[in-house]
Short mmCIF file of C-alpha atoms and ligand atoms in Angstrom, two decimals:
data_model
loop_
_atom_site.label_atom_id
_atom_site.label_comp_id
_atom_site.label_asym_id
_atom_site.label_seq_id
_atom_site.Cartn_x
_atom_site.Cartn_y
_atom_site.Cartn_z
CA MET J 703 -101.69 117.34 -222.93
CA GLU J 704 -100.68 118.96 -226.71
CA ASN J 705 -102.96 121.54 -225.46
CA LEU J 706 -100.73 122.78 -222.60
CA ILE J 707 -98.39 123.81 -224.75
CA LYS J 708 -100.75 126.24 -226.35
CA LEU J 709 -101.91 127.30 -223.57
CA ILE J 710 -98.60 128.29 -221.69
CA LYS J 711 -97.82 130.29 -225.13
CA LYS J 712 -100.73 132.52 -224.81
CA LEU J 713 -100.62 132.58 -220.75
CA PRO J 714 -100.32 136.52 -219.83
CA PRO J 715 -96.35 137.30 -219.41
CA GLU J 716 -96.85 137.66 -214.92
CA ASN J 717 -98.57 133.86 -215.66
CA LYS J 718 -95.71 132.60 -217.95
CA LYS J 719 -93.21 133.52 -215.39
CA LEU J 720 -94.60 132.25 -213.03
CA PHE J 721 -94.99 128.54 -214.71
CA ARG J 722 -91.33 128.63 -215.78
CA ARG J 723 -90.32 129.34 -212.33
CA ILE J 724 -92.58 125.58 -210.41
CA PHE J 725 -92.75 123.36 -213.91
CA ARG J 726 -90.62 123.33 -217.41
CA VAL J 727 -92.61 121.10 -220.74
CA GLU J 728 -90.59 119.31 -223.15
CA GLU J 729 -92.14 118.35 -226.14
CA VAL J 730 -91.16 114.96 -228.12
CA THR J 731 -92.16 113.00 -231.48
CA GLY J 732 -91.54 109.66 -231.24
CA LYS J 733 -92.19 108.27 -235.23
CA LEU J 734 -92.89 104.56 -236.16
CA VAL J 735 -93.03 102.78 -239.57
CA ILE J 736 -96.03 100.55 -239.65
CA PRO J 737 -95.90 97.54 -241.72
CA LYS J 738 -99.79 96.42 -243.67
CA SER J 739 -99.50 93.18 -241.83
CA LEU J 740 -100.51 94.93 -238.58
CA GLN J 741 -102.47 98.19 -239.89
CA ASN J 742 -105.25 96.12 -239.14
CA TYR J 743 -104.91 95.77 -235.50
CA VAL J 744 -103.22 98.89 -234.84
CA LYS J 745 -106.88 100.43 -236.26
CA THR J 746 -108.74 98.44 -233.77
CA SER J 747 -106.30 98.94 -231.08
CA PHE J 748 -105.49 102.68 -231.27
CA GLY J 749 -108.75 103.98 -233.16
CA GLY J 750 -105.89 104.72 -236.11
CA LEU J 751 -102.80 105.00 -237.68
CA GLN J 752 -101.63 108.42 -237.76
CA GLN J 753 -101.31 109.21 -234.35
CA VAL J 754 -99.64 106.07 -233.91
CA GLU J 755 -97.23 106.70 -236.42
CA LYS J 756 -96.24 110.04 -234.83
CA GLN J 757 -96.67 110.03 -231.28
CA LYS J 758 -96.72 112.98 -228.98
CA ILE J 759 -94.28 113.00 -225.93
CA VAL J 760 -94.31 115.64 -223.26
CA LYS J 761 -92.66 115.69 -220.41
CA ILE J 762 -93.26 118.08 -217.21
CA ILE J 763 -90.56 118.75 -215.09
CA ASN J 764 -91.50 120.00 -211.22
CA ILE J 765 -88.60 121.60 -210.80
CA VAL J 766 -88.70 123.22 -207.15
CA THR J 767 -89.74 119.44 -205.81
CA GLY J 768 -87.61 117.06 -208.21
CA GLU J 769 -91.15 115.17 -209.90
CA SER J 770 -91.46 114.26 -213.43
CA SER J 771 -93.89 112.69 -215.49
CA ILE J 772 -94.04 111.58 -219.16
CA PHE J 773 -97.79 111.60 -220.89
CA ASN J 774 -98.55 109.85 -223.67
CA GLU J 775 -102.20 109.17 -224.35
CA ILE J 776 -101.41 106.34 -226.41
CA ARG J 777 -100.32 104.45 -223.89
CA GLY J 778 -103.43 104.13 -222.04
CA LEU J 779 -105.15 102.64 -226.01
CA ARG J 780 -102.26 99.73 -225.39
CA LYS J 781 -104.64 96.54 -224.76
CA ILE J 782 -103.95 95.25 -222.04
CA GLU J 783 -103.10 91.15 -222.06
CA ALA J 784 -102.19 89.73 -218.86
CA LYS J 785 -105.76 89.68 -217.76
CA SER J 786 -106.68 87.64 -214.79
CA GLU J 787 -108.47 84.74 -214.87
CA VAL J 788 -109.98 84.57 -211.16
CA GLY J 789 -111.86 87.87 -212.26
CA LEU J 790 -113.55 89.92 -209.62
CA PRO J 791 -113.94 88.76 -206.70
CA LYS J 792 -117.22 90.63 -206.44
CA ASP J 793 -118.96 88.81 -203.81
CA GLU J 794 -116.06 88.77 -201.48
CA MET J 795 -116.38 92.45 -201.43
CA VAL J 796 -119.80 92.82 -200.36
CA GLU J 797 -120.30 90.26 -197.28
CA ARG J 798 -118.95 90.11 -193.96
CA LYS J 799 -117.47 87.04 -193.47
CA GLU J 800 -116.49 84.58 -191.00
CA GLU J 801 -113.13 84.18 -192.02
CA CYS J 802 -112.41 87.37 -192.56
CA PHE J 803 -109.69 88.55 -189.69
CA PHE J 804 -110.94 92.35 -190.30
CA CYS J 805 -114.76 91.48 -189.89
CA ASN J 806 -113.73 89.84 -186.41
CA PRO J 807 -110.85 92.54 -184.93
CA LEU J 808 -111.22 92.35 -181.96
CA ASP J 809 -110.36 88.61 -181.58
CA LYS J 810 -108.33 88.03 -185.46
CA THR J 811 -106.11 91.72 -184.49
CA PRO J 812 -103.54 92.57 -182.38
CA GLU J 813 -104.22 96.32 -179.70
CA ASP J 814 -101.36 98.99 -179.47
CA ILE J 815 -99.67 99.16 -175.89
CA PHE J 816 -102.16 101.60 -175.49
CA GLY J 817 -104.99 99.99 -176.81
CA ARG J 818 -107.27 100.73 -178.99
CA VAL J 819 -109.41 103.93 -180.55
CA LYS J 820 -112.70 102.99 -181.07
CA GLY J 821 -114.74 105.05 -183.70
CA LYS J 822 -118.73 105.26 -184.59
CA TYR J 823 -117.19 103.39 -188.21
CA CYS J 824 -114.39 101.34 -186.93
CA ILE J 825 -111.78 101.02 -184.76
CA THR J 826 -107.98 100.74 -184.91
CA ALA J 827 -105.38 97.64 -184.56
CA SER J 828 -102.37 97.40 -183.97
CA ASN J 829 -99.86 96.62 -187.42
CA LEU J 830 -98.63 93.13 -187.13
CA ALA J 831 -95.86 94.16 -189.53
CA LYS J 832 -94.66 97.60 -188.87
CA TYR J 833 -92.48 100.02 -190.41
CA ALA J 834 -92.34 102.27 -187.94
CA GLU J 835 -92.17 102.65 -184.07
CA PHE J 836 -96.11 103.45 -183.82
CA HIS J 837 -97.66 101.65 -186.60
CA ALA J 838 -101.38 101.24 -186.49
CA ILE J 839 -104.09 99.90 -188.71
CA VAL J 840 -107.78 101.53 -189.30
CA VAL J 841 -110.39 98.81 -189.30
CA PHE J 842 -113.36 100.17 -191.10
CA ASN J 843 -116.64 98.63 -189.52
CA ARG J 844 -117.70 97.27 -193.27
CA HIS J 845 -115.42 95.27 -195.25
CA ASN J 846 -116.11 96.26 -198.67
CA PRO J 847 -113.55 99.34 -199.04
CA LEU J 848 -115.59 100.56 -202.05
CA LYS J 849 -118.44 101.53 -200.42
CA PHE J 850 -118.45 104.61 -197.33
CA SER J 851 -120.35 107.69 -196.58
CA LEU J 852 -118.89 111.35 -196.04
CA GLU J 853 -119.90 110.17 -192.37
CA GLU J 854 -117.87 107.11 -191.88
CA PHE J 855 -115.09 108.69 -194.01
CA SER J 856 -115.09 111.17 -191.97
CA ASP J 857 -115.04 108.90 -188.59
CA TYR J 858 -112.18 106.97 -190.11
CA PHE J 859 -109.92 110.08 -190.34
CA GLN J 860 -110.86 111.89 -187.06
CA THR J 861 -110.43 108.29 -185.04
CA SER J 862 -106.19 108.11 -186.66
CA LEU J 863 -106.38 111.92 -185.49
CA ARG J 864 -107.36 110.63 -181.91
CA TRP J 865 -104.91 107.57 -182.42
CA PHE J 866 -101.95 109.65 -183.08
CA LYS J 867 -102.54 111.61 -179.58
CA GLU J 868 -102.88 108.73 -178.43
CA ALA J 869 -99.70 107.03 -179.39
CA ASN J 870 -98.06 110.54 -178.45
CA LYS J 871 -98.84 110.05 -175.29
CA VAL J 872 -96.28 106.97 -174.83
CA ASP J 873 -94.29 108.78 -176.66
CA GLU J 874 -94.51 112.67 -176.41
CA LYS J 875 -91.45 113.16 -179.02
CA ALA J 876 -93.29 110.72 -182.35
CA ILE J 877 -95.53 114.29 -183.37
CA TYR J 878 -94.83 113.00 -186.62
CA PRO J 879 -98.40 111.64 -188.09
CA PHE J 880 -98.85 109.94 -191.42
CA PHE J 881 -102.52 108.42 -193.17
CA ILE J 882 -102.41 105.82 -196.11
CA TRP J 883 -105.22 104.10 -197.60
CA ASN J 884 -103.88 101.33 -199.63
CA CYS J 885 -107.70 100.41 -201.68
CA LEU J 886 -107.18 96.39 -203.27
CA TRP J 887 -104.82 94.46 -203.87
CA LYS J 888 -103.53 96.70 -206.84
CA ALA J 889 -102.80 99.87 -204.42
CA GLY J 890 -100.91 97.89 -202.31
CA ALA J 891 -103.54 95.91 -199.77
CA SER J 892 -102.53 92.55 -198.96
CA ILE J 893 -106.31 92.33 -197.20
CA ILE J 894 -109.69 93.00 -199.15
CA HIS J 895 -111.72 94.60 -196.08
CA GLY J 896 -111.55 98.44 -195.62
CA HIS J 897 -108.51 99.77 -193.79
CA ALA J 898 -105.72 102.80 -193.58
CA GLN J 899 -102.96 102.71 -192.04
CA ILE J 900 -101.67 105.00 -189.65
CA THR J 901 -98.06 105.73 -187.99
CA LEU J 902 -97.40 107.79 -185.81
CA THR J 903 -92.94 108.51 -185.84
CA ARG J 904 -90.41 111.06 -184.36
CA LYS J 905 -88.96 112.10 -187.43
CA PRO J 906 -91.27 112.77 -190.62
CA TYR J 907 -90.84 110.43 -193.92
CA GLN J 908 -88.36 111.69 -195.86
CA LYS J 909 -90.59 112.81 -199.13
CA VAL J 910 -92.03 114.76 -196.53
CA GLU J 911 -89.15 115.97 -194.74
CA ASN J 912 -87.78 116.66 -198.49
CA LEU J 913 -90.83 118.96 -199.58
CA ARG J 914 -91.35 120.43 -196.73
CA LYS J 915 -87.56 121.85 -197.16
CA ASN J 916 -88.38 122.47 -200.61
CA ILE J 917 -91.08 124.23 -199.82
CA LYS J 918 -88.85 126.67 -197.37
CA LYS J 919 -86.64 127.36 -199.50
CA TYR J 920 -89.09 128.53 -202.11
CA ARG J 921 -90.43 131.13 -199.83
CA GLU J 922 -86.84 132.28 -199.00
CA LYS J 923 -86.07 133.06 -202.75
CA TYR J 924 -89.30 134.17 -204.33
CA GLY J 925 -90.94 135.59 -200.51
CA SER J 926 -94.01 133.89 -202.09
CA GLU J 927 -95.98 130.53 -201.35
CA TYR J 928 -95.31 127.53 -203.40
CA PHE J 929 -98.98 126.19 -202.61
CA GLU J 930 -100.38 129.33 -203.27
CA ASP J 931 -98.18 129.77 -205.91
CA ILE J 932 -98.99 125.72 -207.37
CA PHE J 933 -103.08 126.74 -207.02
CA LYS J 934 -102.19 129.75 -209.04
CA ILE J 935 -100.63 128.33 -212.00
CA HIS J 936 -103.67 124.90 -211.98
CA SER J 937 -105.63 127.53 -211.59
CA PHE J 938 -105.01 129.49 -214.77
CA LEU J 939 -104.35 126.41 -216.89
CA GLY J 940 -108.21 125.49 -215.89
CA LEU J 941 -106.67 122.21 -213.78
CA GLY J 942 -107.68 123.43 -210.71
CA LEU J 943 -110.88 124.61 -208.40
CA CYS J 944 -111.03 126.29 -204.88
CA LEU J 945 -113.76 125.37 -202.31
CA GLU J 946 -114.65 127.67 -199.24
CA ASN J 947 -110.16 127.92 -198.65
CA VAL J 948 -109.59 123.90 -199.81
CA LYS J 949 -107.90 123.59 -203.23
CA VAL J 950 -108.32 120.72 -205.72
CA ILE J 951 -105.32 120.66 -208.77
CA VAL J 952 -104.89 117.83 -210.79
CA TYR J 953 -101.71 117.93 -210.46
CA LEU J 954 -98.89 118.84 -213.42
CA THR J 955 -96.96 116.24 -212.23
CA PRO J 956 -98.61 113.38 -211.12
CA LEU J 957 -97.05 110.25 -209.33
CA LYS J 958 -100.00 107.42 -211.33
CA GLU J 959 -103.63 107.74 -213.49
CA LYS J 960 -105.62 110.55 -212.52
CA GLU J 961 -103.81 111.66 -210.12
CA ILE J 962 -105.83 114.55 -207.67
CA MET J 963 -104.26 116.51 -204.95
CA VAL J 964 -106.44 118.39 -202.19
CA PHE J 965 -104.63 120.71 -199.84
CA SER J 966 -106.15 123.21 -197.47
CA LYS J 967 -104.12 125.69 -194.31
CA ASN J 968 -106.85 123.44 -192.42
CA LEU J 969 -107.61 120.36 -191.42
CA ASN J 970 -111.50 121.23 -191.32
CA LYS J 971 -115.38 120.05 -191.82
CA LYS J 972 -114.44 121.89 -195.95
CA PHE J 973 -111.76 119.33 -196.11
CA MET J 974 -113.46 116.25 -195.61
CA GLU J 975 -116.08 117.17 -197.53
CA VAL J 976 -114.15 117.77 -200.62
CA LEU J 977 -111.72 114.69 -200.60
CA TYR J 978 -114.88 112.50 -200.23
CA LYS J 979 -115.80 114.16 -203.07
CA VAL J 980 -113.22 113.95 -204.96
CA LEU J 981 -113.61 109.61 -203.43
CA SER J 982 -116.79 109.71 -204.90
CA TYR J 983 -115.71 110.95 -208.15
CA TYR J 984 -113.25 108.24 -208.76
CA LEU J 985 -116.13 105.22 -207.75
CA LYS J 986 -118.35 106.88 -210.03
CA ILE J 987 -115.72 106.97 -212.99
CA GLY J 988 -114.82 102.59 -211.78
CA VAL J 989 -111.97 103.42 -210.42
CA GLU J 990 -111.09 100.00 -208.29
CA SER J 991 -108.19 100.45 -206.91
CA PHE J 992 -106.22 103.64 -205.54
CA ASN J 993 -103.71 104.82 -203.17
CA LEU J 994 -104.03 107.18 -200.90
CA CYS J 995 -101.84 109.98 -198.88
CA ILE J 996 -102.37 112.50 -196.07
CA PHE J 997 -99.47 114.71 -195.53
CA MET J 998 -99.83 116.54 -191.92
CA PRO J 999 -97.44 118.97 -190.12
CA PRO J 1000 -96.63 117.58 -186.86
CA LEU J 1001 -98.62 117.73 -184.26
CA LYS J 1002 -96.77 120.23 -182.04
CA PRO J 1003 -95.58 123.28 -183.27
CA VAL J 1004 -91.81 122.75 -185.00
CA LYS J 1005 -89.40 125.68 -186.46
CA GLY J 1006 -89.84 125.19 -189.96
CA TRP J 1007 -92.71 123.86 -190.50
CA GLU J 1008 -94.67 126.96 -189.89
CA LYS J 1009 -97.61 127.08 -193.37
CA PHE J 1010 -97.61 123.24 -193.67
CA PRO J 1011 -100.71 122.86 -195.62
CA TYR J 1012 -102.76 119.10 -194.63
CA ILE J 1013 -102.48 117.43 -198.54
CA ALA J 1014 -104.12 114.68 -199.74
CA ARG J 1015 -103.09 113.12 -202.25
CA ILE J 1016 -104.91 110.43 -204.36
CA LEU J 1017 -104.32 108.58 -207.33
CA ASP J 1018 -105.85 105.32 -209.56
CA ARG J 1019 -104.10 101.86 -209.77
CA GLY J 1020 -105.87 100.57 -212.72
CA ARG J 1021 -108.45 97.57 -212.57
CA LEU J 1022 -108.33 94.79 -210.68
CA GLU J 1023 -108.73 92.46 -213.24
CA THR J 1024 -105.86 93.27 -215.06
CA LYS J 1025 -102.65 91.22 -213.99
CA THR J 1026 -100.09 93.76 -215.17
CA SER J 1027 -98.68 96.18 -212.70
CA ASP J 1028 -98.92 99.61 -213.99
CA ILE J 1029 -95.54 100.73 -212.51
CA GLY J 1030 -92.51 99.06 -213.97
CA GLY J 1031 -88.68 99.72 -214.18
CA MET J 1032 -90.00 103.81 -215.46
CA GLU J 1033 -91.99 104.87 -212.52
CA ILE J 1034 -88.44 103.22 -209.89
CA TYR J 1035 -85.88 104.34 -211.99
CA ALA J 1036 -86.45 106.91 -214.54
CA SER J 1037 -89.74 108.75 -214.44
CA ASN J 1038 -93.59 108.49 -214.13
CA ILE J 1039 -95.29 107.72 -216.88
CA VAL J 1040 -99.24 109.47 -216.95
CA SER J 1041 -101.48 108.05 -220.25
CA THR J 1042 -103.99 110.97 -218.57
CA ASN J 1043 -105.22 113.84 -220.06
CA LEU J 1044 -105.15 115.54 -217.76
CA PHE J 1045 -107.69 118.70 -219.02
CA ASN J 1046 -110.31 116.19 -219.38
CA LEU J 1047 -109.90 114.40 -216.66
CA ALA J 1048 -110.39 118.93 -214.46
CA GLU J 1049 -112.79 119.40 -216.42
CA ASN J 1050 -114.99 115.75 -215.53
CA LEU J 1051 -113.93 116.65 -212.34
CA LYS J 1052 -115.10 120.61 -211.71
CA ASN J 1053 -118.33 118.90 -213.41
CA TYR J 1054 -119.01 117.14 -210.75
CA PHE J 1055 -118.08 119.10 -208.77
CA SER J 1056 -120.67 121.39 -209.78
CA LEU J 1057 -123.25 119.45 -209.73
ZN1 LIG D 1377 -113.86 91.79 -193.29
#
């Protein structure tokens, strides 16, 4: 990540100006003294003494959105002691289970007041414990959440879009859709069986609303589109790629590890293909648990929401067998702490896309 500072220095003035309009970067060095008795441990755990004795810490702040992330790759090398004794319940992920409620959704899940929406590879159920007036589960036909084709993944989302329309028929003021997929327990899922959560609300969620307000302010101040500029910045830093107007970035201020953002003005086939490819890349590199969300403009035109794109964000929540949570007090109260090297991730992702 220290490369980032060198890279910014070398940018042509107009790019540097654009970068500084949105991001601020700070670098500090954390120093420590390692006693002889600990040297072997440090060498085996971190691969050397020097990088631990003087640690480069890079902080990136997105001035427009207020997001900030602190990077220190050393942290990713730490030994995680709290490993679960149970191990990976891999067998539980493969087979259809008699006792799995989602394997028997018609009998074992409630339905919405307007019924269920059935896709080719999924069916909706009403959420038992809601956080929104309209809150459903998209129950995938497949039990194993880590197995899905492009056709299946597209169907999960298309079914969600149909559900939004059905919910909107019941309450025409509910127009703000939201899609979340918490994959497995590290990502907060309480049920193993593959499922996503969808809501339709009368008001957008505050984080989405804040983003909308911030990009509107940005447009008014600079006469320029925030998402176009964000892509330009990531692109000239080698952190972005564009596939038929669908943009992919390895985001400079990620919430957690390996965060990737996909955005587009249109919700078309290409958007789903690109997002699926990102998910496939995740599975290829061994990600086992992730959060995926899709931000969308309202179902009907609303003043102030013009040009709000479709935005998918996805991040890795860590190994299933580790008991330690990847989110601590720092993330909750202060700043995101990340150990991913964004440049390595972007390089590998680009290679994967060029296959
Ligand atoms: Zn199941």
